[in-house]
Short mmCIF file of C-alpha atoms and ligand atoms in Angstrom, two decimals:
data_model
loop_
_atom_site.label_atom_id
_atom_site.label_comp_id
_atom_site.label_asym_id
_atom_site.label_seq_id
_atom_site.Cartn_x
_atom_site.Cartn_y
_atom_site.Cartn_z
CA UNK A 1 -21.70 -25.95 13.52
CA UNK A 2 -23.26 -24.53 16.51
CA UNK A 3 -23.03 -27.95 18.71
CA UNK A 4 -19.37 -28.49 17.34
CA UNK A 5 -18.47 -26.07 18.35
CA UNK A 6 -19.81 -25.60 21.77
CA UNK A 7 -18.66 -29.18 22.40
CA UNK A 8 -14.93 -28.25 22.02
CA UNK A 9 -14.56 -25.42 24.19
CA UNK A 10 -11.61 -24.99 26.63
CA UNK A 11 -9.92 -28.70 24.66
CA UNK A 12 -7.34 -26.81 23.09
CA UNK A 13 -4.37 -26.55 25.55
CA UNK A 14 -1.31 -23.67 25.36
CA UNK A 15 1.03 -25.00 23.08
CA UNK A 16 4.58 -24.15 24.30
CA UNK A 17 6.77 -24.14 21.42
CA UNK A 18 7.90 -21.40 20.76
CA UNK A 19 9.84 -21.10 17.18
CA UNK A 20 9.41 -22.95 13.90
CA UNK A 21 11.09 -22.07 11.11
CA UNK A 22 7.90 -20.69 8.50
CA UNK A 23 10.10 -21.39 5.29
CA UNK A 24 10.07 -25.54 6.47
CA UNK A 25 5.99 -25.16 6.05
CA UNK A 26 5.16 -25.51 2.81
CA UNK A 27 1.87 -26.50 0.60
CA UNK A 28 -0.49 -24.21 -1.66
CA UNK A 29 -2.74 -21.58 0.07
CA UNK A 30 -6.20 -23.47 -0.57
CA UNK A 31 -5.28 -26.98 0.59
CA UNK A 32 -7.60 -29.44 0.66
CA UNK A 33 -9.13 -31.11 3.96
CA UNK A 34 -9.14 -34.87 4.33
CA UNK A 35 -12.51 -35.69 3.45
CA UNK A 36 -14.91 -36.48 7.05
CA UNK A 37 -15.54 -34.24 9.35
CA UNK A 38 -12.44 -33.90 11.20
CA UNK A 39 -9.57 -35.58 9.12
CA UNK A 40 -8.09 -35.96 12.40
CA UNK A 41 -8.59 -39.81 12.01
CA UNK A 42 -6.08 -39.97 9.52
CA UNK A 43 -3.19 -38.33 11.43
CA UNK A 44 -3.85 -35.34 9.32
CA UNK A 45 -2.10 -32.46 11.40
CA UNK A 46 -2.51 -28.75 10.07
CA UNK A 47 0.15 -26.54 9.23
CA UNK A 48 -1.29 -23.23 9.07
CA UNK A 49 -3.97 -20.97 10.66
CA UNK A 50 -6.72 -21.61 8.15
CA UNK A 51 -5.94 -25.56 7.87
CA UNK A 52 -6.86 -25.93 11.16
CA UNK A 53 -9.69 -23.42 11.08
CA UNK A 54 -13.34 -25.41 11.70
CA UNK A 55 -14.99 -25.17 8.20
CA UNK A 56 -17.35 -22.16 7.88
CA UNK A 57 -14.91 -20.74 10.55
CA UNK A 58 -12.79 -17.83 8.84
CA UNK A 59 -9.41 -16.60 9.83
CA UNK A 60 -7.94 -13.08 8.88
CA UNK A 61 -5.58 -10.69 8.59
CA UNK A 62 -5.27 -7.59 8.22
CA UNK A 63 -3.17 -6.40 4.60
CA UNK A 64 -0.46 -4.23 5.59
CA UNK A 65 -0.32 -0.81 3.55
CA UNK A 66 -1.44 2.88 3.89
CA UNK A 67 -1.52 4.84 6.99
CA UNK A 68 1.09 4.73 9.11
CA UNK A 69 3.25 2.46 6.55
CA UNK A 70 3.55 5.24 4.24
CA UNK A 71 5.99 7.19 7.11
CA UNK A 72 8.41 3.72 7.59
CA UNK A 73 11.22 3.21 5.72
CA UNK A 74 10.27 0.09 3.94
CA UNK A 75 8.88 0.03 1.08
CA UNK A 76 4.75 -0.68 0.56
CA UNK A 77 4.39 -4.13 2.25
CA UNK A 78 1.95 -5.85 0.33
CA UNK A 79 2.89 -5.50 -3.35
CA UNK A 80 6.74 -5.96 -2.02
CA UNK A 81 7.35 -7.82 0.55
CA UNK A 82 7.40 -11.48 -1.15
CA UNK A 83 7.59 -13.70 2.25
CA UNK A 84 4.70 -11.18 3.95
CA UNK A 85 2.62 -11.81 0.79
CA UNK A 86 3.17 -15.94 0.68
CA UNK A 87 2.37 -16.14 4.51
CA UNK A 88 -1.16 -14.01 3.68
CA UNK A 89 -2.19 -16.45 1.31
CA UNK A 90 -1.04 -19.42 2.78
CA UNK A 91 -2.16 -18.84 6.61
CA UNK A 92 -5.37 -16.73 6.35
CA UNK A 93 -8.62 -17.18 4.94
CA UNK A 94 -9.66 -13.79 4.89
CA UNK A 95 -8.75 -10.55 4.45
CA UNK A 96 -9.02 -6.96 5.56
CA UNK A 97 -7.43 -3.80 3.71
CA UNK A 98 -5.74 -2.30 6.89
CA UNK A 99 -6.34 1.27 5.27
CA UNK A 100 -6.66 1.02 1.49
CA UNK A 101 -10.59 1.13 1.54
CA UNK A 102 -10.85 4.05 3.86
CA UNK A 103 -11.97 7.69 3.12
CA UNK A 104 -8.48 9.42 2.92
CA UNK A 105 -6.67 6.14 0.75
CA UNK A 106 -9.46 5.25 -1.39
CA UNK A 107 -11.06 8.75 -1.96
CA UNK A 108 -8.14 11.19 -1.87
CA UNK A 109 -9.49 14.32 -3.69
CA UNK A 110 -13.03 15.32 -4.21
CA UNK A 111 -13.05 13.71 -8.00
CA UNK A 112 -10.28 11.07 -7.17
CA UNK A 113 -10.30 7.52 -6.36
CA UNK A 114 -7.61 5.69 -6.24
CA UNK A 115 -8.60 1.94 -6.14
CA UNK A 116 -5.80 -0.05 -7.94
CA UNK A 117 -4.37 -1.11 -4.32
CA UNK A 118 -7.85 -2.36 -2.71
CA UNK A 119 -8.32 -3.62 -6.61
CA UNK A 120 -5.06 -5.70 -5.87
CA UNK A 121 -6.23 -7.03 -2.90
CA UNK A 122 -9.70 -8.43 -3.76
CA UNK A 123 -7.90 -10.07 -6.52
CA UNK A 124 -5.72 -11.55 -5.09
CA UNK A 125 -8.10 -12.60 -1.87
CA UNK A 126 -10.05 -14.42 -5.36
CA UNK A 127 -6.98 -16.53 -6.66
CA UNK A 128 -6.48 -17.31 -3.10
CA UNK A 129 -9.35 -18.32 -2.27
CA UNK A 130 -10.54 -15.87 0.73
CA UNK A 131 -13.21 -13.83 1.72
CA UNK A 132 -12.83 -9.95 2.60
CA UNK A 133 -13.70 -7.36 5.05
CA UNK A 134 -14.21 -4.52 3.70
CA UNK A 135 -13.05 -1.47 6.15
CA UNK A 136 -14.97 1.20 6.56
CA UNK A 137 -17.41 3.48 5.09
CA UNK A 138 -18.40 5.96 8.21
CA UNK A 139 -15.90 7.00 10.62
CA UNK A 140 -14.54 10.01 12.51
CA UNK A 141 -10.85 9.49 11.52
CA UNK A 142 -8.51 9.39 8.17
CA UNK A 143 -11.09 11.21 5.94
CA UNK A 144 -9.17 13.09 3.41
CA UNK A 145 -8.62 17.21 4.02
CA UNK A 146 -10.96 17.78 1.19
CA UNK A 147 -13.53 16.61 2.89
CA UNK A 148 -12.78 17.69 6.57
CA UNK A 149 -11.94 20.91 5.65
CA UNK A 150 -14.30 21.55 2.49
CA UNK A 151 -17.37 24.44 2.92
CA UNK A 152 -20.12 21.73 2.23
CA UNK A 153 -23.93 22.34 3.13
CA UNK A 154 -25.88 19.32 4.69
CA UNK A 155 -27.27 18.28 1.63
CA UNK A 156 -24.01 18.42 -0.12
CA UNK A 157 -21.97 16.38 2.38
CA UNK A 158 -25.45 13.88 2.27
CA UNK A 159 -24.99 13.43 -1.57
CA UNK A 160 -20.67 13.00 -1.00
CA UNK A 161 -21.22 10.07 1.36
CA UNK A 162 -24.07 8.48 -0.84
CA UNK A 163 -21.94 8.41 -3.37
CA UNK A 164 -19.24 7.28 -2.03
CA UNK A 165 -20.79 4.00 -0.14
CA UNK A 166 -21.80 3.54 -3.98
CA UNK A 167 -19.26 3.77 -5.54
CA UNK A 168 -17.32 1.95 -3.12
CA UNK A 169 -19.38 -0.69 -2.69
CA UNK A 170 -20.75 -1.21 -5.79
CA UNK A 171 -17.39 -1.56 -7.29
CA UNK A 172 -16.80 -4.47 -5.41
CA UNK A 173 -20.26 -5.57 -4.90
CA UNK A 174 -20.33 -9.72 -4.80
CA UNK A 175 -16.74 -9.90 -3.57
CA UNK A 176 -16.78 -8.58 0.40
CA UNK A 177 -18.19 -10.67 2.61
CA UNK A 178 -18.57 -8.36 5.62
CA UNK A 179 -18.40 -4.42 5.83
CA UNK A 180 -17.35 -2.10 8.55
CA UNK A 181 -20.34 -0.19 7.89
CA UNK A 182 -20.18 2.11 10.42
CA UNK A 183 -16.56 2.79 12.67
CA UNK A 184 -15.97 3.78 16.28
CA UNK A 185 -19.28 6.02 16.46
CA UNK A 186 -19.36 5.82 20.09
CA UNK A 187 -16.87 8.03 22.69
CA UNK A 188 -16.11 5.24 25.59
CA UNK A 189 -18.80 6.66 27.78
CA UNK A 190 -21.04 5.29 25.27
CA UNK A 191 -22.00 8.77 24.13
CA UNK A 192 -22.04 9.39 19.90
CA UNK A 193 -19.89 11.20 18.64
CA UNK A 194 -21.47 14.49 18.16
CA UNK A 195 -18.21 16.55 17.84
CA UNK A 196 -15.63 14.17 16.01
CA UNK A 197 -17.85 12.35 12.98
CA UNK A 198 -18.19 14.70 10.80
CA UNK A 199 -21.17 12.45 9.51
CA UNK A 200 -22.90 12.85 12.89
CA UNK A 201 -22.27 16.35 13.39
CA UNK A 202 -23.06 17.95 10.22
CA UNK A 203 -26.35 15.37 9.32
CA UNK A 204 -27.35 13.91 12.95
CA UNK A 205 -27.51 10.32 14.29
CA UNK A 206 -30.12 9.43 11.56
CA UNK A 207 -27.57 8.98 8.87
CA UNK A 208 -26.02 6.08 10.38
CA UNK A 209 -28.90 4.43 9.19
CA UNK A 210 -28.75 5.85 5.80
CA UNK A 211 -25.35 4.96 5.52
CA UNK A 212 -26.60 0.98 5.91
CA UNK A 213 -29.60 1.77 3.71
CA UNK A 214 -27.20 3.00 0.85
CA UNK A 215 -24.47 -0.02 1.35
CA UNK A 216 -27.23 -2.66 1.22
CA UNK A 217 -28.70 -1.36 -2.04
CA UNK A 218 -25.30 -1.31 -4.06
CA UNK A 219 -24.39 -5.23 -2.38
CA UNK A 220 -27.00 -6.91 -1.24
CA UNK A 221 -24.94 -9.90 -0.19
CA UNK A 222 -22.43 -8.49 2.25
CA UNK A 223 -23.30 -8.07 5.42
CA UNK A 224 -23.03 -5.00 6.90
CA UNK A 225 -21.60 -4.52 10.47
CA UNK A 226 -20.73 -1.75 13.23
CA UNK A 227 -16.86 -2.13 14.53
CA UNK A 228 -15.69 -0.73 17.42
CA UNK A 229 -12.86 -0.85 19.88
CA UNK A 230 -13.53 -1.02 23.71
CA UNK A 231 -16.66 -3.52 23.45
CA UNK A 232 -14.58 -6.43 23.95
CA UNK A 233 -16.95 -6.28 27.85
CA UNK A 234 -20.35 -5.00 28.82
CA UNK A 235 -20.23 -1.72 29.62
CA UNK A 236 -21.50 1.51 28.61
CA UNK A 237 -20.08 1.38 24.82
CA UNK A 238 -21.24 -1.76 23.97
CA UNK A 239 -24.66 -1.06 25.97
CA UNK A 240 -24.80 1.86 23.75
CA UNK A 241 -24.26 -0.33 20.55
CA UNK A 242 -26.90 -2.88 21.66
CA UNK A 243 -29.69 -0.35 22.25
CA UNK A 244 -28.98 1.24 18.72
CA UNK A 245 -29.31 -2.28 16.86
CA UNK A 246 -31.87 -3.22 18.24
CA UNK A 247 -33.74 0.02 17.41
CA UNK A 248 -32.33 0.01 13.94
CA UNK A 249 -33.87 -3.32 13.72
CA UNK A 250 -36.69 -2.71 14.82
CA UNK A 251 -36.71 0.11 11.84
CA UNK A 252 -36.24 -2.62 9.16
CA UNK A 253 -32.68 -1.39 8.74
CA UNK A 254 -30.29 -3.69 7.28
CA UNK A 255 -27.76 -4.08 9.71
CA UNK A 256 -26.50 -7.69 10.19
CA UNK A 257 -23.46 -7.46 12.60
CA UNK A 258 -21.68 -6.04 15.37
CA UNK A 259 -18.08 -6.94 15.72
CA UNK A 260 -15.51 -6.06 18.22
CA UNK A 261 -11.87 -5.14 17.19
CA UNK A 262 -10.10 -6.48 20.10
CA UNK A 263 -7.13 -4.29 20.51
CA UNK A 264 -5.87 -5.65 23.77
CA UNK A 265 -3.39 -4.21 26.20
CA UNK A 266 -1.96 -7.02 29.05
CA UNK A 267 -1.86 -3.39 30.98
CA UNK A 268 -5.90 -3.81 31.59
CA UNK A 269 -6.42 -7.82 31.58
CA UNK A 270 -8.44 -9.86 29.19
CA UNK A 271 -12.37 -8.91 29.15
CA UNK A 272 -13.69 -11.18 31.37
CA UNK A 273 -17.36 -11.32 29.50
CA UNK A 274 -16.40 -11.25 25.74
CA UNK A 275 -17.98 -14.10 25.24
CA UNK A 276 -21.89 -13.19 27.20
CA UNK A 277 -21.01 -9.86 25.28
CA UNK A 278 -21.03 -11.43 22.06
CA UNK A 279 -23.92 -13.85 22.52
CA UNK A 280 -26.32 -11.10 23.13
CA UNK A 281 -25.81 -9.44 20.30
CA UNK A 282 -25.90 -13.19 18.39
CA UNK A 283 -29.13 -13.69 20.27
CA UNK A 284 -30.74 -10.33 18.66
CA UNK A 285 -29.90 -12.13 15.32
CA UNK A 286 -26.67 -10.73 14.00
CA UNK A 287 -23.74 -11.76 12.96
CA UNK A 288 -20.60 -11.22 15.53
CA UNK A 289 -16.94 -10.72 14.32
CA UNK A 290 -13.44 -10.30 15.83
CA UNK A 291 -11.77 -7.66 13.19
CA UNK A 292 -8.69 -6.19 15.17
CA UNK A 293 -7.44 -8.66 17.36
CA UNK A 294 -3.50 -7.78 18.81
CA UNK A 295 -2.15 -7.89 22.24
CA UNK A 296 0.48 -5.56 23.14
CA UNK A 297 2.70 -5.38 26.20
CA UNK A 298 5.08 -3.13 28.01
CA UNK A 299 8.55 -3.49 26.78
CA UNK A 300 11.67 -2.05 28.50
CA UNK A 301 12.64 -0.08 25.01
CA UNK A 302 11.57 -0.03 21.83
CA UNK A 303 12.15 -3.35 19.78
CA UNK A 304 13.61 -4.63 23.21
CA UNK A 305 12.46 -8.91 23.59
CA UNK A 306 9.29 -9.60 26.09
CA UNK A 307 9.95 -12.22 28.42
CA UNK A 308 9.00 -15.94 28.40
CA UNK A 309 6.33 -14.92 30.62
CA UNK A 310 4.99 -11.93 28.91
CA UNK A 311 4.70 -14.01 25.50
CA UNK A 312 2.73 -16.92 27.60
CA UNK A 313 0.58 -14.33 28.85
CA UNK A 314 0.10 -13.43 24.99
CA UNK A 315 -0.77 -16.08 24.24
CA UNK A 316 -3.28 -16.61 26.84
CA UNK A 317 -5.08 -13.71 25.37
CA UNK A 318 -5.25 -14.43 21.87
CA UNK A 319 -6.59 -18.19 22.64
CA UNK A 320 -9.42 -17.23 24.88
CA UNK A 321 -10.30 -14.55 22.56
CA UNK A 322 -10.73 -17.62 19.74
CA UNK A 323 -12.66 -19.18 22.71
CA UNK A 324 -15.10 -17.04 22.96
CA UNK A 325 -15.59 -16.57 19.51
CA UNK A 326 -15.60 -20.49 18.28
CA UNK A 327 -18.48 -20.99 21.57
CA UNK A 328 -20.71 -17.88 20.15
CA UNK A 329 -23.30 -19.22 17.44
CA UNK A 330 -22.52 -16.77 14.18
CA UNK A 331 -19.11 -15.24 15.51
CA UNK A 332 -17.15 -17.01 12.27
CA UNK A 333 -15.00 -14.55 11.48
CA UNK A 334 -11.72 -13.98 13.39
CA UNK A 335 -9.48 -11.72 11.86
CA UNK A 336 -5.73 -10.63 13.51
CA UNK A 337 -4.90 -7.01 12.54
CA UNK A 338 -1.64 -8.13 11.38
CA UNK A 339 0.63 -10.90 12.24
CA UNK A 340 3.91 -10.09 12.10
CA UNK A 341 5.62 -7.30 14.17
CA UNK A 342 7.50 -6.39 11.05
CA UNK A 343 4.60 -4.32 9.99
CA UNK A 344 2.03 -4.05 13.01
CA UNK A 345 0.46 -0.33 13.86
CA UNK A 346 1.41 -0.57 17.97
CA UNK A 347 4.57 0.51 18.44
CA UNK A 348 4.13 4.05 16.33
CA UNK A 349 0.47 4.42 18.20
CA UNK A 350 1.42 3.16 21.68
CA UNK A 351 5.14 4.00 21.65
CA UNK A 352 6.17 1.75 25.16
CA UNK A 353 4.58 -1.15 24.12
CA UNK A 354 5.05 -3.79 21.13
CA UNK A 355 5.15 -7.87 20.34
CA UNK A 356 1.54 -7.29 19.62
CA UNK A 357 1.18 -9.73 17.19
CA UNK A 358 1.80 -13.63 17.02
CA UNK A 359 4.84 -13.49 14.68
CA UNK A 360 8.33 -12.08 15.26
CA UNK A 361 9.46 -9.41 12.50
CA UNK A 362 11.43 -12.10 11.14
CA UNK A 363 8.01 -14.10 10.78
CA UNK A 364 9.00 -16.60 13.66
CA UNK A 365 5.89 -17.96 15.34
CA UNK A 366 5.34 -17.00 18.82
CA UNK A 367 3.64 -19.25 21.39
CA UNK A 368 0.42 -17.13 20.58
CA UNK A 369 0.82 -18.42 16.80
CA UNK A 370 0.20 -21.69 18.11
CA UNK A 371 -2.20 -21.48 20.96
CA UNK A 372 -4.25 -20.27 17.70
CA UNK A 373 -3.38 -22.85 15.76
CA UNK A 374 -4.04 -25.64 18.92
CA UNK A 375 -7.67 -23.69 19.74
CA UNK A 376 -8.54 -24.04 15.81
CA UNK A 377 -7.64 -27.69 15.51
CA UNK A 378 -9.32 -28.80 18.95
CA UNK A 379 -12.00 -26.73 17.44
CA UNK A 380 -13.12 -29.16 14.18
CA UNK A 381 -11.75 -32.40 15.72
C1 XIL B 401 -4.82 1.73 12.03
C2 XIL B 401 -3.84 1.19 11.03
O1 XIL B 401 -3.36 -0.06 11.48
C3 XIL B 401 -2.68 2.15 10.84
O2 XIL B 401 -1.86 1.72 9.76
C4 XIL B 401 -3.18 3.55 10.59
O3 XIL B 401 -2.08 4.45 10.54
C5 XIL B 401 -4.17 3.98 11.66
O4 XIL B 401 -5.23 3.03 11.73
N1 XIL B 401 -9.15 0.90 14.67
C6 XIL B 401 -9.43 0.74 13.35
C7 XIL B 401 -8.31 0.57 12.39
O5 XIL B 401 -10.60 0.61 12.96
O6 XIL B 401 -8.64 1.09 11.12
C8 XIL B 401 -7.05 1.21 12.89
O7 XIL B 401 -5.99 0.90 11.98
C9 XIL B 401 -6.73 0.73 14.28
C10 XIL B 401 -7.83 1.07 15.24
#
C-alpha cells in the first residue's frame, strides 16, 4: 500500500461541481469493488466516499448525537433522521460516536451507564460493514458532575477510571478498531494539563500510562491512540506529544497511535507540514489518524451562503489534508467530524463561522465532497 500510495500523490485534481442531487446515488452500503487492483479499467466510477477509498484506506464520520445536539430543536439525529442515517452507511466506512462514548454520555451517575446509544452504533457500524473509533477514555472536558464535583481520594478516583476503561472497553472489546485513549492532554504551549484533567491533577502525569495499560488489557486488538487538536504542524504541542511517545515506548507501554483532529479554520491557513508531522510519528512506529477533520469559514451571518471562492478554498483544505494522509505509511484512517451542516458542532462553538463540513444541511455535496471523492479515486487507480 505504501508505494501506491506514494505514487499517486498530488493526481487528484479539484473537482468543480458543485451540486448533485444525493437521492439520484443509489446502491447498498458495502458494495463490492470490481475485482483487480483498481477497477478503473472497466470504467468503474465510484459513487460514494468509501467506493473510492484505496482498500485498507478507511473513511469516517463522525455519528451525530449527545452534546451540543441535545440543546437543538431537532430531534436525536442518529436514531431519527432517516436520510442522515442512509448517507452514514452508504458513504463512510467508519465510524466515530461524536459524544455517546464519553465520560458524561456513557457514564452519567456514579452507578449508571447508559450504553444503549453507543450499543446502537457498533451495531449498526457491524451490519454495515465499518470499523469504529471509539472516543475517548481520558480527557479534561464533558466528565459528568459526579465525578468533577465528587469528594474522591487518589486512590478512589484511580479505581473510578480503572473501571471505567473496563468496563467501557471491555464491553465492546473486538469491535473498535482505534481508541482515543487519551484526549487533548496538552495546553497549546505544549504544557500538560496540570489544572484542567482532573486525571492529571488529582493522580499526576503517570496515569496516562495507566490509562493505556488498563485499555490494552480489556481489548487487546484495538489500537490505542492520543488525539489532539492543534498538531495538525510542528510546534510545541505536537513536540510535546512526540517526546511523550517515544518515552512511553520506550517504557513498553502500549500505545500505537497519535492522530490529529484537524479542526481547521481558513482564518489561520492550512498547516503547511501536516504531512512531515505525521511521518515522524509513523517513523517511531505508530499508527497516524485524521479523527476531526472540518473547515470552517467566516460567514457574514449566521446560516448566511459562503462564496464560490470561500467553498473552493474548502475544498482546497480538505483535499490536501487526504494528501497528506494517503502519502504517510500507516495514516489509514480519515475520519470527517460530520458531514453535513445540518448537524455539525461549529456554528454553536465558533458562532461567526460555519459551512464547515462538505455537505449542505440539505445534504447537497459541496465542491469539498468531491475533491474527497477525486483525491480517493486518484488514490487506488
Ligand atoms: C464536540 C462535539 O462535536 C459536540 O457535539 C459537543 O457538544 C462538544 O464536543 N474535540 C473533540 C471532540 O475531541 O470530542 C469535540 O466534539 C470537538 C473537539
Amino acid at each position: 500500500m505504501h508505494n501506491l500510495k506514494k505514487s499517486l500523490l498530488g493526481v487528484a485534481t479539484l473537482a468543480t461541481a458543485f451540486v448533485l442531487p444525493v437521492g439520484l446515488l443509489g446502491g447498498a452500503p458495502a458494495v463490492a469493488k470490481p475485482d483487480g487492483p483498481s477497477g478503473a479499467a472497466a470504467g468503474w466510477q465510484p459513487k460514494t466516499l468509501r467506493q473510492a477509498a484505496p482498500d485498507g484506506f478507511v473513511i469516517g464520520t463522525a455519528v451525530a448525537g449527545g452534546g451540543h445536539h441535545l440543546d437543538m430543536p431537532y430531534p436525536d439525529p442518529f436514531p431519527n433522521d432517516r436520510r442522515y442515517r442512509h448517507l452514514v452507511g452508504k458513504e463512510f466506512s467508519s465510524v466515530s460516536p461524536e459524544n455517546q462514548m464519553k465520560w458524561e454520555f456513557i457514564h452519567p451517575e456514579q452507578d449508571t451507564y447508559n450504553f444503549a446509544p453507543a450499543d446502537a452504533i457498533v451495531k449498526f457500524a457491524r451490519q454495515h460493514g465499518q470499523q469504529v473509533r471509539g472516543h475517548t477514555l481520558l480527557w479534561h472536558s464533558q466528565n459528568p458532575a459526579w465525578l468533577e464535583q465528587g469528594d474522591f481520594t487518589a486512590e478512589e478516583l484511580r479505581a473510578i477510571l480503572r473501571d471505567h476503561i473496563t468496563t467501557v472497553v471491555g464491553r465492546y472489546a473486538g469491535q473498535i478498531d482505534q481508541w482515543d485513549v487519551a484526549n487533548e492532554i496538552f495546553d497549546d504551549a505544549g504544557n500538560l494539563r496540570t489544572t484542567d484533567n482532573i486525571w492529571i491533577r488529582e493522580l499526576g502525569a503517570g496515569i496516562i500510562a495507566d490509562a493505556f495499560r488498563w485499555a490494552h488489557e480489556a481489548d487487546p486488538d484495538a489500537l490505542l491512540f492520543f488525539n489532539d487538536y492543534n498538531v495538525e504542524s510542528i510546534g510545541p504541542k505536537s513536540n510535546a506529544y512526540y517526546a511523550l511517545v517515544q518515552q512511553l515506548l520506550a517504557d513498553g507501554v502500549p500505545v500505537h497511535g497519535f492522530s490529529v483532529q484537524g479542526h481547521l479554520s481558513t482564518r489561520y491557513g492550512f498547516p503547511g507540514d501536516l504531512q512531515a508531522n505525521l511521518q515522524r510519528f509513523s517513523d517511531l512506529g505508530l499508527s497516524t489518524a485524521v479523527t476531526e477533520l472540518d473547515v470552517r469559514m467566516d460567514l457574514p451571518a449566521a446560516g448566511a451562503s459562503p462564496t464560490p471562492a470561500q467553498l473552493a478554498q474548502q475544498a482546497d483544505y480538505y483535499q490536501r489534508f487526504l494528501e497528506a494522509c494517503l502519502a504517510v505509511e500507516g495514516c489509514d484512517s480519515f475520519t470527517l467530524w460530520g458531514f453535513t451542516d445540518k448537524y455539525s458542532w461549529v456554528p454553536v462553538f465558533f458562532p461567526t463561522e460555519g459551512s464547515a463540513t462538505v455537505m449542505t444541511e440539505d445534504f447537497e455535496r459541496k465542491p469539498a465532497y468531491d475533491a474527497l471523492l477525486a483525491t480517493l479515486a486518484a488514490a487506488r487507480s
